[in-house]
Amino acid sequence: MREFRCIVRAEDGGSPSLSTNRTLDFFLSDENDNAPLVLHPLQNSASPANELVPRSAEPGYTGTKVVAVDSTAGQIAWLSYRLLKATAPDLFTVGPQTGEIRTTRPETERDSLKQKLVILGKDNGRSPRFTAAMIQVLLVDVISDAYLQVEETSQSQTFGG
């Protein structure tokens, strides 16, 4: 409900009783008062999220995705994403509407094996609000089963499993 009307009646206790009515009109609007919140990858103030990308990845390979939400309603809450900062800015691109992080070219020997990315998420408000996701992309030769098992073990210990 964006608007509503309320009729207020005030009456005294006199004899004879006097009263009056007033009509109040309320118009509600959703202000852009909240910045978007990053859901994935989980942001930890101590270190950026780590994602693995094979060194052999072809251009267009989706390495990960930033997912953010905005608690504001309507078109104001529509988010867009862009690559704000990167170790090698020409190695990755971010889908403006999807937040998907894709490779733009093959990895070369000049590229660092640790790529740090900062992805900016912006809402669609008249005075836009922003959020940033920090991601460390590790370029690896093989995403090994041993690495995945180490990750599963550390997660089960974290969650008490």
C-alpha positions as a Python dict, from the first residue, in 0.01 Angstrom:
ca = {
    (1, 'M'): (0, 0, 0),
    (2, 'R'): (161, 327, -113),
    (3, 'E'): (-103, 564, 14),
    (4, 'F'): (-391, 553, 253),
    (5, 'R'): (-647, 784, 405),
    (6, 'C'): (-749, 798, 770),
    (7, 'I'): (-1040, 989, 921),
    (8, 'V'): (-979, 1104, 1279),
    (9, 'R'): (-1265, 1213, 1503),
    (10, 'A'): (-1206, 1411, 1821),
    (11, 'E'): (-1487, 1458, 2073),
    (12, 'D'): (-1491, 1630, 2410),
    (13, 'G'): (-1676, 1516, 2723),
    (14, 'G'): (-1888, 1830, 2760),
    (15, 'S'): (-2263, 1865, 2754),
    (16, 'P'): (-2350, 1923, 2481),
    (17, 'S'): (-2056, 1731, 2332),
    (18, 'L'): (-1851, 1905, 2064),
    (19, 'S'): (-1662, 1712, 1795),
    (20, 'T'): (-1473, 1753, 1473),
    (21, 'N'): (-1344, 1524, 1196),
    (22, 'R'): (-1020, 1554, 1003),
    (23, 'T'): (-904, 1353, 706),
    (24, 'L'): (-536, 1261, 694),
    (25, 'D'): (-374, 1141, 372),
    (26, 'F'): (-52, 939, 399),
    (27, 'F'): (180, 887, 102),
    (28, 'L'): (459, 633, 145),
    (29, 'S'): (777, 622, -57),
    (30, 'D'): (1074, 392, -37),
    (31, 'E'): (1391, 595, 13),
    (32, 'N'): (1725, 463, -101),
    (33, 'D'): (1866, 440, 249),
    (34, 'N'): (2049, 105, 239),
    (35, 'A'): (2362, -1, 54),
    (36, 'P'): (2350, -338, -123),
    (37, 'L'): (2475, -640, 72),
    (38, 'V'): (2715, -895, -81),
    (39, 'L'): (2587, -1253, -33),
    (40, 'H'): (2852, -1432, -240),
    (41, 'P'): (3140, -1465, -211),
    (42, 'L'): (3124, -1431, 165),
    (43, 'Q'): (3314, -1119, 264),
    (44, 'N'): (3556, -1147, 554),
    (45, 'S'): (3731, -832, 668),
    (46, 'A'): (4051, -1028, 737),
    (47, 'S'): (4109, -1155, 383),
    (48, 'P'): (3942, -1158, 42),
    (49, 'A'): (3745, -1461, -77),
    (50, 'N'): (3952, -1714, -274),
    (51, 'E'): (3835, -1853, -607),
    (52, 'L'): (4018, -2096, -835),
    (53, 'V'): (4051, -2055, -1211),
    (54, 'P'): (4246, -2299, -1429),
    (55, 'R'): (4545, -2140, -1599),
    (56, 'S'): (4428, -2308, -1919),
    (57, 'A'): (4090, -2129, -1911),
    (58, 'E'): (3977, -1995, -2245),
    (59, 'P'): (3835, -1643, -2284),
    (60, 'G'): (3476, -1638, -2157),
    (61, 'Y'): (3539, -1890, -1876),
    (62, 'T'): (3317, -1807, -1576),
    (63, 'G'): (3540, -1815, -1270),
    (64, 'T'): (3285, -1701, -1013),
    (65, 'K'): (2996, -1466, -959),
    (66, 'V'): (2926, -1180, -722),
    (67, 'V'): (2574, -1190, -579),
    (68, 'A'): (2440, -889, -391),
    (69, 'V'): (2093, -784, -279),
    (70, 'D'): (1935, -453, -190),
    (71, 'S'): (1663, -433, 74),
    (72, 'T'): (1504, -135, -100),
    (73, 'A'): (1197, -216, -311),
    (74, 'G'): (1129, -157, -679),
    (75, 'Q'): (1357, -37, -955),
    (76, 'I'): (1584, 134, -701),
    (77, 'A'): (1698, -213, -589),
    (78, 'W'): (1818, -318, -936),
    (79, 'L'): (2191, -374, -912),
    (80, 'S'): (2472, -330, -1160),
    (81, 'Y'): (2830, -451, -1127),
    (82, 'R'): (3166, -336, -1257),
    (83, 'L'): (3531, -421, -1210),
    (84, 'L'): (3668, -140, -995),
    (85, 'K'): (4024, -263, -944),
    (86, 'A'): (4230, -563, -1058),
    (87, 'T'): (4586, -691, -1056),
    (88, 'A'): (4554, -746, -1433),
    (89, 'P'): (4253, -537, -1545),
    (90, 'D'): (4253, -690, -1894),
    (91, 'L'): (4232, -1052, -1769),
    (92, 'F'): (3878, -1043, -1626),
    (93, 'T'): (3546, -877, -1699),
    (94, 'V'): (3229, -853, -1491),
    (95, 'G'): (2878, -892, -1631),
    (96, 'P'): (2707, -558, -1557),
    (97, 'Q'): (2371, -718, -1471),
    (98, 'T'): (2479, -1069, -1365),
    (99, 'G'): (2795, -1011, -1160),
    (100, 'E'): (2961, -1304, -1342),
    (101, 'I'): (3338, -1279, -1349),
    (102, 'R'): (3476, -1414, -1677),
    (103, 'T'): (3818, -1438, -1832),
    (104, 'T'): (3875, -1209, -2130),
    (105, 'R'): (4197, -1363, -2258),
    (106, 'P'): (4426, -1659, -2192),
    (107, 'E'): (4660, -1633, -1892),
    (108, 'T'): (5021, -1553, -1978),
    (109, 'E'): (5354, -1594, -1798),
    (110, 'R'): (5345, -1220, -1713),
    (111, 'D'): (5026, -1265, -1508),
    (112, 'S'): (5054, -1310, -1134),
    (113, 'L'): (4913, -1640, -1007),
    (114, 'K'): (4722, -1437, -744),
    (115, 'Q'): (4482, -1191, -900),
    (116, 'K'): (4310, -948, -666),
    (117, 'L'): (3976, -809, -786),
    (118, 'V'): (3746, -549, -638),
    (119, 'I'): (3394, -563, -779),
    (120, 'L'): (3162, -268, -725),
    (121, 'G'): (2787, -330, -685),
    (122, 'K'): (2565, -23, -731),
    (123, 'D'): (2190, 13, -684),
    (124, 'N'): (1965, 210, -920),
    (125, 'G'): (1867, 493, -683),
    (126, 'R'): (1873, 862, -767),
    (127, 'S'): (2154, 888, -513),
    (128, 'P'): (2307, 543, -569),
    (129, 'R'): (2443, 331, -285),
    (130, 'F'): (2747, 110, -337),
    (131, 'T'): (2906, -205, -200),
    (132, 'A'): (3233, -375, -287),
    (133, 'A'): (3336, -739, -301),
    (134, 'M'): (3703, -831, -273),
    (135, 'I'): (3805, -1154, -443),
    (136, 'Q'): (4141, -1321, -482),
    (137, 'V'): (4148, -1540, -793),
    (138, 'L'): (4414, -1809, -781),
    (139, 'L'): (4531, -1925, -1124),
    (140, 'V'): (4604, -2297, -1085),
    (141, 'D'): (4726, -2571, -1315),
    (142, 'V'): (4476, -2827, -1187),
    (143, 'I'): (4187, -2800, -944),
    (144, 'S'): (4285, -3114, -759),
    (145, 'D'): (4072, -3352, -558),
    (146, 'A'): (4321, -3310, -272),
    (147, 'Y'): (4248, -2936, -257),
    (148, 'L'): (3873, -3001, -262),
    (149, 'Q'): (3909, -3257, 20),
    (150, 'V'): (4106, -3006, 230),
    (151, 'E'): (3828, -2751, 174),
    (152, 'E'): (3557, -3003, 272),
    (153, 'T'): (3750, -3098, 588),
    (154, 'S'): (3797, -2737, 696),
    (155, 'Q'): (3430, -2660, 632),
    (156, 'S'): (3308, -2962, 829),
    (157, 'Q'): (3532, -2861, 1120),
    (158, 'T'): (3395, -2508, 1101),
    (159, 'F'): (3035, -2631, 1105),
    (160, 'G'): (3096, -2907, 1363),
    (161, 'G'): (3043, -3194, 1117),
}
